[in-house]
XYZ file of C-alpha atoms in Angstrom:
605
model
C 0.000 0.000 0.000
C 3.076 2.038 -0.174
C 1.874 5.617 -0.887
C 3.490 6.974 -4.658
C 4.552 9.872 -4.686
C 4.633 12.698 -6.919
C 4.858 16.679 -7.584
C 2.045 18.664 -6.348
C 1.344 21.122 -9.664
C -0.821 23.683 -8.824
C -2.787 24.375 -12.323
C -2.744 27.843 -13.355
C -6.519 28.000 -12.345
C -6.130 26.968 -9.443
C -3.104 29.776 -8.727
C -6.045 32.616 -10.488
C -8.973 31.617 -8.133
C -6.888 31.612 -5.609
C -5.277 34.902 -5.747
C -5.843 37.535 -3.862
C -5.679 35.455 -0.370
C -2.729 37.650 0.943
C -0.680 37.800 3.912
C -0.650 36.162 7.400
C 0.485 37.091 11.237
C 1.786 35.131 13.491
C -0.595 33.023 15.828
C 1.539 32.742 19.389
C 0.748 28.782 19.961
C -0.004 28.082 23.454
C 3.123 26.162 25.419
C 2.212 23.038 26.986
C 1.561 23.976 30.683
C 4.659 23.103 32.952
C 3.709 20.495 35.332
C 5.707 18.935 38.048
C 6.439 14.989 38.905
C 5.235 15.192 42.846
C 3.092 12.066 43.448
C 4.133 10.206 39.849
C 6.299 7.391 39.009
C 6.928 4.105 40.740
C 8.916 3.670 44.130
C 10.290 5.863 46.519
C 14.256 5.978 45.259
C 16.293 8.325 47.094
C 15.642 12.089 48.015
C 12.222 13.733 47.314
C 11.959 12.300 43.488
C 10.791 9.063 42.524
C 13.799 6.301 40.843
C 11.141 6.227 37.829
C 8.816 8.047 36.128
C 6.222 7.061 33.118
C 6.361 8.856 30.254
C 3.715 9.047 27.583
C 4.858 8.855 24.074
C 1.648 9.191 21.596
C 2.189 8.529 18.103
C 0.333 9.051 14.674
C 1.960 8.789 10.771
C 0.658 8.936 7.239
C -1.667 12.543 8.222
C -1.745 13.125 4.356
C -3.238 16.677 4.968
C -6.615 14.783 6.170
C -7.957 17.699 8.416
C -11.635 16.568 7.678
C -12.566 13.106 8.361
C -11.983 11.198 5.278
C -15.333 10.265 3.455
C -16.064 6.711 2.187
C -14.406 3.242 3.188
C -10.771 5.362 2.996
C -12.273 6.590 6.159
C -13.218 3.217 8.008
C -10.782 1.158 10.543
C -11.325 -2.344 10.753
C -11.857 -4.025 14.617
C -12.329 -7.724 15.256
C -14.936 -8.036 17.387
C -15.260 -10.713 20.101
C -16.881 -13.433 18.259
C -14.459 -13.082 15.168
C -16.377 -10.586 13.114
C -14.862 -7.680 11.624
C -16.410 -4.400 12.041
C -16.239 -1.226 10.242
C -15.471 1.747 12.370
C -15.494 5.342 10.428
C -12.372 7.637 12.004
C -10.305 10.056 11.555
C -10.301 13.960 11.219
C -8.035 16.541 13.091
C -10.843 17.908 15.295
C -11.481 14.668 16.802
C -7.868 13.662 16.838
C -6.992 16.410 18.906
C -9.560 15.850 21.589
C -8.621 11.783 21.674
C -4.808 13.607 22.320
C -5.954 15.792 24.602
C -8.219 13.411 26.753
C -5.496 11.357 26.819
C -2.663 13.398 28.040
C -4.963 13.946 30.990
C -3.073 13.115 33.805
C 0.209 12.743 32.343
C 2.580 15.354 33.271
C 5.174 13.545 31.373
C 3.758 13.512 27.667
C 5.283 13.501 24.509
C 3.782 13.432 20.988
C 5.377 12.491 17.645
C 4.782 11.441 14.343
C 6.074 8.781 11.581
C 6.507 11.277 8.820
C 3.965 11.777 5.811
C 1.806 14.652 7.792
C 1.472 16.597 3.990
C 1.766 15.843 0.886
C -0.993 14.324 -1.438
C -4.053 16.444 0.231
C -7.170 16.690 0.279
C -7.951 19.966 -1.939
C -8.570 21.782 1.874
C -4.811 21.468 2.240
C -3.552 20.867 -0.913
C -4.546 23.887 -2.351
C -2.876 25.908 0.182
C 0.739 24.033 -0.442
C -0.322 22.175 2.953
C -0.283 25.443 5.301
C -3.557 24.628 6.742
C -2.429 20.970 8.094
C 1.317 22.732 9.721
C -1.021 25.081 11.177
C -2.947 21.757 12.680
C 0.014 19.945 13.722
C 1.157 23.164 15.765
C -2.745 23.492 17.239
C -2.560 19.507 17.969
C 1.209 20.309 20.173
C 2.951 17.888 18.117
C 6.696 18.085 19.741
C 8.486 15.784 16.513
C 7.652 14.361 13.100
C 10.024 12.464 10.773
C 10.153 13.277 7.407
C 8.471 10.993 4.832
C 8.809 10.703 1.303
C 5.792 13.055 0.594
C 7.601 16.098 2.411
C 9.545 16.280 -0.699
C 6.554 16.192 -3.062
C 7.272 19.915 -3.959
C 11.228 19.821 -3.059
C 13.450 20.721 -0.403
C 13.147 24.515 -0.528
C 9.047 23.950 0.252
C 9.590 21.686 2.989
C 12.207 24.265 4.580
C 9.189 26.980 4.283
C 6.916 24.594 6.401
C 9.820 24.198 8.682
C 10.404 28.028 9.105
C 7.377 29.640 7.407
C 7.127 32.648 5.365
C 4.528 32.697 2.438
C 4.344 31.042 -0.998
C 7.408 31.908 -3.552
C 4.332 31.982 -6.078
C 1.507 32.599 -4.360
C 2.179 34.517 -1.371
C 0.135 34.988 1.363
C -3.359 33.271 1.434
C -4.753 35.519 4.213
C -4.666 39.085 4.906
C -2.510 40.376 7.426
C -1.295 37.113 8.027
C 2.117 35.229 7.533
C 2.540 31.450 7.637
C 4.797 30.837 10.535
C 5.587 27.389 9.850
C 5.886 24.144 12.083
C 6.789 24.750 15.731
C 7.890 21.443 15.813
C 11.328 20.059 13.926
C 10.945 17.823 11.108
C 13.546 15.597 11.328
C 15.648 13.773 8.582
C 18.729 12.245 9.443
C 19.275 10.066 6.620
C 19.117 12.807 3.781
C 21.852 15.010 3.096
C 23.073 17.618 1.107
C 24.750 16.063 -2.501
C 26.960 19.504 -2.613
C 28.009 19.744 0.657
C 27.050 16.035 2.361
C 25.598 17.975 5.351
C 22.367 17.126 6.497
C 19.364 18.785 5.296
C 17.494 19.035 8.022
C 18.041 18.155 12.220
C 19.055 14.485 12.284
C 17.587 14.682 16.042
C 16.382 16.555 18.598
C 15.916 16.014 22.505
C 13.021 16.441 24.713
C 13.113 17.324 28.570
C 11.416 17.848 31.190
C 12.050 18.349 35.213
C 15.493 16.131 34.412
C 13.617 13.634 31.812
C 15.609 14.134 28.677
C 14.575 11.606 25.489
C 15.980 11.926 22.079
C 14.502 11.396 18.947
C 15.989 10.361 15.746
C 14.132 10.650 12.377
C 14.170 8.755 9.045
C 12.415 8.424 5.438
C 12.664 5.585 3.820
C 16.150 5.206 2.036
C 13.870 4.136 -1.492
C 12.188 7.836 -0.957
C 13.495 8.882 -4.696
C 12.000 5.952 -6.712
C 8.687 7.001 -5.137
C 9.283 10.941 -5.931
C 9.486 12.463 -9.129
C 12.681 13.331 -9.768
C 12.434 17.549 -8.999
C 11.738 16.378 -5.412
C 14.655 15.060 -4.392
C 17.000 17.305 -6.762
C 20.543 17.544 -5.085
C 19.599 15.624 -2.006
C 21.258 11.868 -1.271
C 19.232 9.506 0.848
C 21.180 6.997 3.307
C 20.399 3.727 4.880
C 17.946 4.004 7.814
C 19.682 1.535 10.183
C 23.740 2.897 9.606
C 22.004 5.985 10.203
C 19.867 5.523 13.308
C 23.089 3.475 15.040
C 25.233 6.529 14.292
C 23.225 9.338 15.855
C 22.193 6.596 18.798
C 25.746 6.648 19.191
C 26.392 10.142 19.311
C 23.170 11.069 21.789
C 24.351 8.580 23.907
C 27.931 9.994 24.162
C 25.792 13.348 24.750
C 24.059 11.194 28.053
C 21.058 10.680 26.459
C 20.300 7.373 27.085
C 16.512 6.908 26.083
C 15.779 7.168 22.147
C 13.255 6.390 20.127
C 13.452 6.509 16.571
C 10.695 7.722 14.130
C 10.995 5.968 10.831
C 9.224 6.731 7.706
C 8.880 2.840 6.415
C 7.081 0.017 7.673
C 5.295 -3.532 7.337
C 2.316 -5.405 6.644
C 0.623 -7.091 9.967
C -1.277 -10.565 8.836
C -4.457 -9.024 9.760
C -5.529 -5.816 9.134
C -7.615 -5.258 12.160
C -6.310 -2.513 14.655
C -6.343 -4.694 17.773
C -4.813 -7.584 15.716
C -2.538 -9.821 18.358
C 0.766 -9.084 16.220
C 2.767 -11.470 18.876
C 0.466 -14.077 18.481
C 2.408 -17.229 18.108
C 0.132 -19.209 15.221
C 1.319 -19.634 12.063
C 1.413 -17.006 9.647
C 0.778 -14.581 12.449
C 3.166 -11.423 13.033
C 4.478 -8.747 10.579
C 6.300 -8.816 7.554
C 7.993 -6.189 5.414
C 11.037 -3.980 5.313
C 10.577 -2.450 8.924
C 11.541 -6.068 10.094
C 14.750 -6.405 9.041
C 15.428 -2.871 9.904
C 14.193 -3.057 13.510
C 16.599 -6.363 13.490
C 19.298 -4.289 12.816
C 19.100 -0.859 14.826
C 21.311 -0.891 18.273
C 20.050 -2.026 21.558
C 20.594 1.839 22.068
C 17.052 2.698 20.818
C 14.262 2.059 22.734
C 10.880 2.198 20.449
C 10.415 3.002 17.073
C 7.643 4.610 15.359
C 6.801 3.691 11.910
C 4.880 4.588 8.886
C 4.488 4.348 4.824
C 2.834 1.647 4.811
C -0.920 2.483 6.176
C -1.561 -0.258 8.585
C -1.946 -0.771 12.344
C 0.170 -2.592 14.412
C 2.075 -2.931 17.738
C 4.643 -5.719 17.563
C 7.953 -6.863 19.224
C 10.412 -7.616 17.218
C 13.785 -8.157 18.763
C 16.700 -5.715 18.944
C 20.033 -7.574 17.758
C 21.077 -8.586 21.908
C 17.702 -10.410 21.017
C 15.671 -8.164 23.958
C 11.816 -7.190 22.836
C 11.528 -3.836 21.628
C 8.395 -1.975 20.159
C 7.446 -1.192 16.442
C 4.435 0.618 16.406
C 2.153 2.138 13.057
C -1.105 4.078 13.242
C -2.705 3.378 10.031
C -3.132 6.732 8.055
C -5.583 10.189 8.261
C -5.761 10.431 11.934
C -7.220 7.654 12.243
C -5.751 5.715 15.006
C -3.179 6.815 17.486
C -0.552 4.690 19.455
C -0.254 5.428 23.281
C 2.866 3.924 24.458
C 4.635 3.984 28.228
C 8.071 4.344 28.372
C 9.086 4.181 32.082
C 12.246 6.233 32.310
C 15.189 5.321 35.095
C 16.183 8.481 36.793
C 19.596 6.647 37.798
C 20.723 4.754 34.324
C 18.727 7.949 32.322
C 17.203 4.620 30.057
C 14.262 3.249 29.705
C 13.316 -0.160 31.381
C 12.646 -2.130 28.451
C 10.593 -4.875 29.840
C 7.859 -1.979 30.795
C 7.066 -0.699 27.790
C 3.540 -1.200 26.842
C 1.798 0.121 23.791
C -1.543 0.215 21.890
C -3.256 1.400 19.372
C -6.807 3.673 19.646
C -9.562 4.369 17.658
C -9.992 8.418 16.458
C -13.482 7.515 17.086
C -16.067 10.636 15.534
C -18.525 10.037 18.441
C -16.625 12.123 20.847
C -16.931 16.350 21.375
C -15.189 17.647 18.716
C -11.905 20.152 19.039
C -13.296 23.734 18.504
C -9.860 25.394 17.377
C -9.744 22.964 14.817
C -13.552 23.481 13.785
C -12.645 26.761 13.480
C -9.589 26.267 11.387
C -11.539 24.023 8.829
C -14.566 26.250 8.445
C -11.173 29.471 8.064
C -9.649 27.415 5.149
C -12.865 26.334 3.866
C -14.364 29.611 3.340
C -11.121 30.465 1.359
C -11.146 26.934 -0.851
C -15.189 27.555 -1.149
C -14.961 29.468 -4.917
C -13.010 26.515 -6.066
C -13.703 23.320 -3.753
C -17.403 23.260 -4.752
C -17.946 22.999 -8.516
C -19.748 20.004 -9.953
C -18.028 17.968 -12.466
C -20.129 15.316 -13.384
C -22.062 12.468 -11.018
C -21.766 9.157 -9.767
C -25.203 6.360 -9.277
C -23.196 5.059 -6.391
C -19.701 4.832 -4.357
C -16.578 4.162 -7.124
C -13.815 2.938 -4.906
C -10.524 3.512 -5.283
C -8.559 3.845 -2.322
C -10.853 2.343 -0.013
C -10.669 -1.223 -2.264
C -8.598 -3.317 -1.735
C -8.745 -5.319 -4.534
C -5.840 -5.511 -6.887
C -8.232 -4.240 -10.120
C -9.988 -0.947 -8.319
C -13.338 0.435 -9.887
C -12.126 3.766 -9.662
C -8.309 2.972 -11.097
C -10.299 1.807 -13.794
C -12.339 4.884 -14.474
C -9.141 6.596 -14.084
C -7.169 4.813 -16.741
C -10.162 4.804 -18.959
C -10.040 8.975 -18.602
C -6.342 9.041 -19.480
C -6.792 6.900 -22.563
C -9.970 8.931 -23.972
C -8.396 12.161 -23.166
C -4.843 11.107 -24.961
C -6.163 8.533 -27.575
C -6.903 11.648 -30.115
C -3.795 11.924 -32.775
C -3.097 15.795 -32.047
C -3.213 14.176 -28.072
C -0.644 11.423 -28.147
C -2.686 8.875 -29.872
C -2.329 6.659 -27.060
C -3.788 3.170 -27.612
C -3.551 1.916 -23.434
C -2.806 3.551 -20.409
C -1.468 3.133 -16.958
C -1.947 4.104 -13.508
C -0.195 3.631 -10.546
C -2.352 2.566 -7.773
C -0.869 4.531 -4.977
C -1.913 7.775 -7.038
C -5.563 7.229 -6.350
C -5.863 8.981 -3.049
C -9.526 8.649 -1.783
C -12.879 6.740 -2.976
C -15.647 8.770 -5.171
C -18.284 8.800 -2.501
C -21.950 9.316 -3.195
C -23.015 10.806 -0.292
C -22.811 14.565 0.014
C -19.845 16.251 1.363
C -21.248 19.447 1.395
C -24.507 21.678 -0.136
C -23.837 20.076 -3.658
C -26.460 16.930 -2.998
C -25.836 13.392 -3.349
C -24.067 11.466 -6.481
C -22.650 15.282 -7.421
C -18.697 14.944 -7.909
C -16.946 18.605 -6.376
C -13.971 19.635 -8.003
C -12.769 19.476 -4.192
C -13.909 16.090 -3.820
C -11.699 15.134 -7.719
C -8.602 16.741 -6.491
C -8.614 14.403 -3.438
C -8.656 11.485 -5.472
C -6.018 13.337 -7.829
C -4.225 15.721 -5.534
C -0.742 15.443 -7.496
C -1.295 17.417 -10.700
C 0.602 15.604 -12.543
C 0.948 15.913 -16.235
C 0.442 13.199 -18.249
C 2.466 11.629 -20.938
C 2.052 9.714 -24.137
C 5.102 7.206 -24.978
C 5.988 4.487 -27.668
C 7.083 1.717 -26.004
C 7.958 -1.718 -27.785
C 5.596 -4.615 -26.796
C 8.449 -5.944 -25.478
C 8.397 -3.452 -22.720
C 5.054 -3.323 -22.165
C 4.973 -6.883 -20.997
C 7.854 -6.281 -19.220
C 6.207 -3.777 -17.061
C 3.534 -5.758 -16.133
C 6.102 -8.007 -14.894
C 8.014 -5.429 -12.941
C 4.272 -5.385 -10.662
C 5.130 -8.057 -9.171
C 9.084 -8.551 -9.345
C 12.081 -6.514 -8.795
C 11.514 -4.163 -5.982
C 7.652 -4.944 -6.056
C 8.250 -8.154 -5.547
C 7.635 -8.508 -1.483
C 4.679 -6.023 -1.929
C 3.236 -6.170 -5.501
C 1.912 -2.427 -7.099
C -0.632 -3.736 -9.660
C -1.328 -1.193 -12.003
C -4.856 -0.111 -13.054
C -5.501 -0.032 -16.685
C -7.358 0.706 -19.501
C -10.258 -0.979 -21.230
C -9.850 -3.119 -24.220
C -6.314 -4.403 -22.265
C -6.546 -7.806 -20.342
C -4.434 -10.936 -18.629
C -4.066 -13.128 -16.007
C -2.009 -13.225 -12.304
C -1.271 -16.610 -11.158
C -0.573 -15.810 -7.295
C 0.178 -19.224 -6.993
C 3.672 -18.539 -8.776
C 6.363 -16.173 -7.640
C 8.007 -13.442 -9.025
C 7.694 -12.023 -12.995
C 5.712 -15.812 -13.556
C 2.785 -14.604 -11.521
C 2.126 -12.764 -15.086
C 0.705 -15.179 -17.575
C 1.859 -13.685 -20.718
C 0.066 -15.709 -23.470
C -2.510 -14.012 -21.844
C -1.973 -10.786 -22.565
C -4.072 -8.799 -25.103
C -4.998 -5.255 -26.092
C -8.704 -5.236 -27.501
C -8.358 -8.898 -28.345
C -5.154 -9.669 -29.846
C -1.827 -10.866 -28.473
C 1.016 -7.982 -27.469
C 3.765 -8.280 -30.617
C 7.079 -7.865 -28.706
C 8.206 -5.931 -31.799
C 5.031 -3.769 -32.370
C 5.308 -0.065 -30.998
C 2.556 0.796 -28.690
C 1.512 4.417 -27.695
C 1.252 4.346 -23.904
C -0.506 6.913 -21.657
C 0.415 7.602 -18.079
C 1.294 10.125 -15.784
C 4.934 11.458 -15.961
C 5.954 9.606 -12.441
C 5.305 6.301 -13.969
C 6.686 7.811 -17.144
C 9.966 8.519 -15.357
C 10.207 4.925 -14.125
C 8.637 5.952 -10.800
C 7.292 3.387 -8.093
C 9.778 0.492 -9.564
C 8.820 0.274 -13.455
C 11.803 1.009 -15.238
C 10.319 -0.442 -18.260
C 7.862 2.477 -18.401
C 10.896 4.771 -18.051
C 12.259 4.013 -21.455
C 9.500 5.339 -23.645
C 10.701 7.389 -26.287
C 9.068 10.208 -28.748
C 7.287 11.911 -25.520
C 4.297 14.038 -25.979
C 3.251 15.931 -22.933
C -0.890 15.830 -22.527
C -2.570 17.983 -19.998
C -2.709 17.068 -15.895
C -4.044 13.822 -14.528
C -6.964 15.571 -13.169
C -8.408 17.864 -15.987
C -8.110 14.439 -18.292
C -10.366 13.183 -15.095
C -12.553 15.792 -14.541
C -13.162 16.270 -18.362
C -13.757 12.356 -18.278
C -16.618 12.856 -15.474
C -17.953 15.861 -17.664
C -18.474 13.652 -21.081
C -19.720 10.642 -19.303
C -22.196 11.540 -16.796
C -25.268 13.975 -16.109
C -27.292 14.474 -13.200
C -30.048 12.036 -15.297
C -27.691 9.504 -16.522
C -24.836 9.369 -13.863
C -22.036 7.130 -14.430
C -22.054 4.089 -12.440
C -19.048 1.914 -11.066
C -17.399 0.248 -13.873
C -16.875 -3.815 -13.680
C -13.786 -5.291 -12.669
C -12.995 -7.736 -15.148
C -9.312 -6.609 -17.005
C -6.895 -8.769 -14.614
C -8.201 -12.355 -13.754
C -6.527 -13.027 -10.458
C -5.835 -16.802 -9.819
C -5.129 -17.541 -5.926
């Protein structure tokens, strides 16, 4: 479920309607109150202070710019229930987030919140539209003390993601609000393991430490060391990205010549639990039970040093041990994604040895449940942004008989990825366009489902220009190449191979293209390729084929090199017009357009 990445284009009509939102002043957050230890921790130790104290470390990763609760089954958690039945619970959205924090701080003077990285990047159009100000502004609001960077904090390059570290307004658009300036995060994004190609320093803090009354932990935070196969290419421009282990053992080693001897590291990659249930068991012993993924081996490797880690990237819940290499239980924790969930974990700090004691450690994961009072600051910084988005967020462009899912399947062949591969090949099948004859989409582009219910005032089945860019949020352009058949076979390979291997990235694509998986086989053999055909007929390895995607997959992105050698380019217009303008031709309030069937890839299991 690894979330692509790519550019956030603002379109030049976005950039008109939203002119004229000038300049901002600085908001003076509110410090966490001081509070003391009297009458906390365990035992009586020596002098007035206890020899241990609990600290609270809550966790969240993956915000995506969600401020609103996302709509449709992209907003549901899954909970087993006691008799083995899975239930559907909706979640998520900052102003319930922040009261769940806030409730449960209560009656922890010793609480600490951080975040796995991925807190912007690939909005909703709220956020989105505003280059992500609206969900810093949140963050700071929520007291967030740390976030790692992910891989979508580089969506629009390092020079943005220094402006939502510092603030200052837009290079291009400037201010959105008059007589106010963006101040940027009051917490430090962290990246340890990218650096500087020019100078090999780091680009941002590779740590930071947080005290309190004596209490001192350190954080350490990572992306994932793949980060530029999953960017387009302008993101990471000039930056180098290092392995996250060699990386979090060198700065463990340096806090703890600096005495810091509890560390937790926040790391922007993760696994897959075998269940994808919040409260799953992850140390139950059956078979087939646990985690898998990169975060495993990772976690194997990263010094006894570090006490918890935090994890992300990959959207799901968990709270496992896996064992640090002197083979002692440590915690690897994941909140899903959009403020959903959020991890509460105890880390009961040694006043003597300044460490953690390990074997108290306890952690779990919580619902953002949207039954509870809701956070007014944050109501009030929706409705703010909202007003401002309101010219732009709310025109129809076409409707829908019923939900099209897209991020909320989880299917390998996704209604919606279908409607949106269908779009790209209409809208670049013309000669003048490309004269694409297929096309391709990544499935980690489709951000949200197309929901039928309302949103807002528009009425039910109506799709909002707000509610297209969340599916869409990147702007990409799109591209039409030739590629040989050769290739194109090839890249249906690479979806299950190569670097997709362990977690396969099926492409959605176009009608008139179809072919089997065998799941039963392994690698590039899980594609049946005498079963390949476009509108009937077998792919000719020789034949040239005009191929439409987006210009991430076009530049090899999200491990398809084969896509990356298309030649005679012809760049279409963005991902979303060729959507929207889909939506427009192929639906009216009368005759909406209804979710497509899923029958391109038969899946054998």
């Amino acid at each position: 479920m690894s979330a692509t990445v790519q550019k956030n284009r603002m379109t030049r009509r976005v950039l008109a309607a939203a002119a004229g939102l000038a300049t901002m002043g600085a908001l003076v957050a509110a410090m966490p109150a001081g509070a003391d230890d009297r009458g906390h921790g365990r035992g009586h130790g020596h002098g007035h202070k206890p020899r241990t104290v609990d600290v609270q470390l809550l966790s969240f990763n993956d915000l995506h710019g969600n401020l609103e609760p996302p709509a449709g089954s992209a907003g549901n958690v899954s909970e087993t229930q006691p008799d083995g039945t899975v239930k559907a619970i909706p979640a998520g959205g900052v102003e319930y987030l922040a009261t769940s924090l806030r409730t449960a701080r209560k009656g922890n003077p010793y609480s600490v919140t951080a975040a796995g990285g991925d807190m912007v990047g690939a909005s909703p159009l709220l956020s989105g539209l505003f280059h992500d100000e609206p969900t810093i502004e949140a963050l700071n609001g929520l007291d967030l003390d740390v976030s790692a960077v992910g891989n979508h904090e580089f969506d629009e390059g390092a020079t943005e993601l220094a402006r939502l570290q510092d603030g200052g307004c837009h290079p291009v658009e400037g201010c959105y609000e008059k007589g106010r300036k963006f101040r940027g995060a009051d917490f430090p994004y962290l990246a340890a393991n990218v650096t500087k190609e020019k100078t090999g320093k780091p680009l941002l803090k590779p740590y930071t430490v947080w005290k309190k009354n004596g209490v001192k932990i350190g954080f350490i935070g990572v992306t994932l060391e793949g980060t530029p196969d999953i960017v387009t290419a302008n993101g990471v421009k000039g930056l180098k990205f290092h392995d996250e282990v060699e990386t979090i053992n060198k700065y463990a080693r340096e806090l703890d010549r600096k005495g810091v001897k509890s560390i937790v590291a926040l790391i922007h990659e993760g696994g897959a639990p075998a269940s994808t249930s919040y409260n799953y068991d992850c140390d139950s012993p059956g078979a087939g039970d646990g985690i898998s993924g990169p975060i495993v081996d990772i976690a194997k490797g990263i010094t006894p040093k570090v006490d918890a880690l935090v994890t992300g990237h990959t959207h799901q819940a968990y709270v496992c041990t896996v064992p640090d290499p002197s083979g002692k239980p440590r915690m690897v924790t994941s909140a899903s994604s959009f403020g959903k969930l959020y991890t509460d974990t105890t880390l009961t700090y040694d006043r003597r040895t300044k460490d953690i004691v390990r074997t108290s450690v306890k952690s779990a994961n919580h619902i953002v449940t949207r039954d509870q009072p809701k956070a007014a600051d944050m109501t009030s910084l929706i409705s703010r942004w909202n007003k401002l988005a309101a010219p732009i967020a709310g025109k129809p462009q076409g409707w829908i008989s019923a939900d099209i899912n897209g991020r909320g399947s989880t299917a390998l062949e996704k209604p919606l990825g279908n409607v949106i591969a269908d779009a790209q090949l209409e809208g670049l099948a013309p000669a003048d366009k490309g004269g694409a004859e297929v096309a391709f989409m990544n499935p980690g582009g489709i951000r949200a489902d197309l929901v039928h219910k309302a949103s807002g005032s528009e009425g039910d089945g109506v799709v909002t220009y707000g509610e297209a860019f969340t599916v869409q949020p990147f702007t990409n352009m799109m591209n039409v190449v030739d590629l040989p058949g050769a290739q194109l076979v090839a890249a249906l390979q690479q979806q299950v191979s190569g670097s997709n291997e362990a977690s396969p990235k099926i492409l959605q694509i176009s009608r008139g293209l179809t072919y089997t998986l065998d799941l039963t086989k392994t690698g590039a053999a899980r594609v049946v390729t005498d079963s390949i055909k476009l509108n009937g007929e077998a792919i000719d390895p020789a034949r040239t084929y005009r191929v439409a995607m987006n210009e991430f997959l076009a530049g090899g992105g999200d491990g398809f090199p084969a896509l990356g050698q298309g030649t005679n380019k012809l760049v279409g217009a963005s991902d979303l017009d060729v959507f929207n303008a889909y939506l427009a031709a192929h639906s009216t309030a009368t005759a909406p357009l209804a979710p497509p069937a899923t029958d391109r890839i038969t899946v054998i299991k």
